[in-house]
Amino acid sequence: MAEAGMAEAEMAPILLHGYLHASICEIERLHIGAFTKYFQKIMGLVKKAMGYKNTATEFYVKIGLENTTVGQTRRVRHEDTNLCWNESFRIYCAHVASDVIFTIKVDNFIGAELIGWASIPVSDLIPGNKIDRWLTILDTNKEPIMLLGRPMINVKLQFFDVSREQYSSRGLKTPDFPGVPFTFFPQRNGCRVTLYQDAHVPDDFIPKIPLAGGKFYEPHRCWEDIFDAIYNAKHMIYITGWSVYTEISFVRDRTRPKAGGDLTLGELLKKKANEGVRVLLLVWDDRTSGRMLKKDGLMMTHDKETEKYFRDTNVHCVLCPRNPDDGRSIIQDIEIDTLFTHHQKIVVVDSEMPNGSSNIRRLVSFIGGIDLCDGRYDTQFHSLFRTLDSVHHDDFHQRNIAGATIRKGGPREPWHDIHCRLEGPVAWDVLYNFEQRWQKQGGKDLLLPLQELERIIIPPSPVMFPDDHETWNVQLLRSIDGGSAFGFPHAPQEVAKSGLVSDKNNIIDRSIQDGYIHAIRRASRFIYIENQYFLGSSFSWYSKNDNKYAGVGALHLIPKELSLKIVSKIEAGEPFRVYVIVPMWPEGYPETAAVQDILDWQRRTMEMMYIDIVEALKAKGIVANPKDYLTFFCLGNREVKKGTEYEPSEKPDPNTDYSQAQQARRGMIYVHAKMMIVDDEYIIIGSANINQRSMDGARDSEIAMGAYQPYHLSCKNPARGQIYGLRMALWYEHMGLLDDSFCHPESFECIQKVNKIGQRNWDLYTKEDLEEDLPGHLLSYPIGVSSDGTVTELPGMQYFPDTKARVLGSEAEYYPSILTT
């Protein structure tokens, strides 16, 4: 048994960028003291009295890179002096650290008690060799813990640098790319994907975007397609949602009437249920978090209204809270139940075959960012005032301005979002996700036994021929744990084999974050992101107080991976750009503590990235604007008044944010999309935001897909398939024009053109006089970047227009970071 020696001096921090394969094997000769035994016995009696079945003393090990926890073993009972885990972890790393630290703790239902720790220098990992060591367990004074037998821990490690990954910075390159590795759902081939921008596309929004093979991009209409799918279902309609509101209507375009189009969602679902279709709804039960946040205008989900509407009908609607999995303390259980949500947006239906056959059916699924609730219906024109006498008169949504109502007039809150339809084998994966959730929280066993319908609904099979150039390869990704999904394994080997991770007996699917990391690392030319939030990688935020952000917990890697990608391309002398669109601020009154806190985290995230970029430019002797490598935007609109507009019966109170916005005829377009495009060849669409809540796996439940068209890759020539078409249609929506430079987003010409358009639009958005409609919606995000990468206020722009809310945010004293990250 070889013991690792302790380093005489602290090692310099080293960047670990790649992935770490770590195994926690066992601990030998761990004798706990009499007092600890007595305390654990008392805790066991308390747990038993409170109804906990497991009252035994249990130990676990945390794996850390400096102060950042990157893995935790399951808990094992202390039944003799040896503890055995044999548990393996595949850990994505983008951390600067001196040591890998193993912390041994004993668990109780309130929290945990430290036993000791051990470490291995990061420098030992860099060569990439396999390490198998027995480490002495130390106390807080770095001395061997004073227990009989001198306990030791056996660990095995191997580090794989990002440069050794097969697809690193090369793009997909081959149509045989197998998908994101080590995930619960494998990649499915032979699928069809339909991409949607916003809930509806009017006939007069048809940008002429040429694609490969002489084709042109055709936008599709999300809510009309969902209406058709539900209306024509014969056997099953399964829906999950953060919010599902019975009073919305899907069909609102008067130029495109449909039979039954006047039905509300509630009426439509009851109609189908009365026809004998199995209609199941899983709607998030907005508990204490709703009451906590509604005072700040952040959540109104109609969950109780929806449940009451369907009560005593043939529609089975279940309100499901975000239940914790096993392996949590009482405090953590309360946090999960009250602070986190079910955020997946899913529709699964049976559908007719492409040839129109009504006897043989297939599955079709919809996932993405659009909830089936009020305020979501919008088009690419994102009007503030002009639809208040038509499609938005009975669907007036404005959560960012206090006192806003249809009686007092606009601006309404325009809504920008991304969604998709999935057909083929991947549609069955979406169904399986629903079944796992229903079996966990649905109560009655009402799921259709599909084996009995195998003569009617075709089994999972390709819907596209292999030589069809419009075929897709698609992989379903999730953030979810065993508290929300039935049937996850518990044995360590089975957990790893299933593409899951364990965290103190909590079994987690964290594949959305893995999908983002894998796609960023593959990226060769550019990345384009639209997301409702952008914050994370708090382990790399800069502060004079090194431990200031240690407890923030926004630990996902996505922002750091993006900045490291840009840095690597600067070092290699290769062009690479990142474009990010976020809302001006997260939905809610922008002066409130929660919104200001999130803006503060966002500013720290941006600053960390810009500091990385500035340092890389200086190291190469390049004088350049960091915004020419990484650039942030938001969306907004201004409209001149027309004589035919809706005239409200009341007016906002004078000298309020409401009256100022109404007089200025402006407002932000709320970006609710959750999408990333890489090199125009790979796309991620789903419900997950770029924050810890969505990427953690044990917080909000999420679903997404990662997909590409194998005949439309960026190899010798740039990709020109449906993903490229969607990006160009989005840029046309946001900028009101198409430019030749947009075909090459990695070029300086393109990013400078886009930045120039964004700055022009921001100047027009903020100017005092309004002479004509804003020519485009894309606005440069109102921040400056100093020579050292620090994010600053723009001159005269401390507050967002028509508000008293700081653009850079401010730290909240009383909001827990677990809520706002």
XYZ file of N, CA and C in Angstrom, residues 234-236 238 278 350 359-361 363 428 447-459:
72
model
N -55.961 10.792 -31.657
C -57.005 9.766 -31.550
C -56.895 8.943 -30.266
N -55.711 8.874 -29.679
C -55.514 7.958 -28.555
C -54.914 8.631 -27.321
N -53.969 9.555 -27.489
C -53.267 10.087 -26.330
C -52.842 11.529 -26.547
N -50.458 13.875 -23.970
C -49.728 14.018 -22.708
C -49.046 15.386 -22.709
N -56.996 9.664 -24.234
C -56.421 9.755 -22.889
C -55.646 11.061 -22.779
N -50.442 11.092 -30.386
C -50.405 10.215 -31.551
C -50.875 11.019 -32.755
N -55.582 5.013 -39.807
C -55.647 3.757 -39.052
C -54.336 3.465 -38.329
N -53.220 3.707 -39.012
C -51.910 3.507 -38.398
C -51.415 4.866 -37.911
N -50.966 4.897 -36.661
C -50.568 6.168 -36.048
C -49.082 6.143 -35.680
N -46.017 8.595 -33.154
C -45.874 9.578 -32.093
C -45.222 10.851 -32.619
N -40.264 9.046 -28.999
C -40.518 8.029 -27.969
C -39.711 8.298 -26.708
N -51.478 5.731 -17.557
C -50.707 5.718 -18.800
C -51.237 4.632 -19.727
N -51.350 4.956 -21.003
C -51.799 3.960 -21.966
C -50.776 2.845 -22.080
N -51.183 1.585 -21.975
C -50.257 0.465 -22.203
C -49.989 0.321 -23.698
N -48.895 0.888 -24.151
C -48.647 0.986 -25.588
C -48.474 -0.375 -26.245
N -48.095 -1.396 -25.455
C -47.976 -2.718 -26.062
C -49.323 -3.203 -26.583
N -50.410 -2.694 -25.973
C -51.733 -3.071 -26.454
C -52.134 -2.299 -27.708
N -51.371 -1.240 -28.015
C -51.682 -0.415 -29.183
C -50.661 -0.611 -30.299
N -49.836 -1.668 -30.195
C -48.750 -1.811 -31.160
C -49.249 -2.036 -32.576
N -50.504 -2.499 -32.726
C -51.058 -2.639 -34.073
C -51.539 -1.305 -34.634
N -51.662 -0.311 -33.741
C -52.170 0.992 -34.159
C -51.053 2.029 -34.232
N -50.213 2.072 -33.182
C -49.118 3.036 -33.137
C -47.827 2.310 -33.472
N -47.161 2.741 -34.522
C -45.941 2.057 -34.947
C -44.865 2.236 -33.883
N -44.022 1.213 -33.658
C -42.962 1.309 -32.642
C -41.880 2.285 -33.089
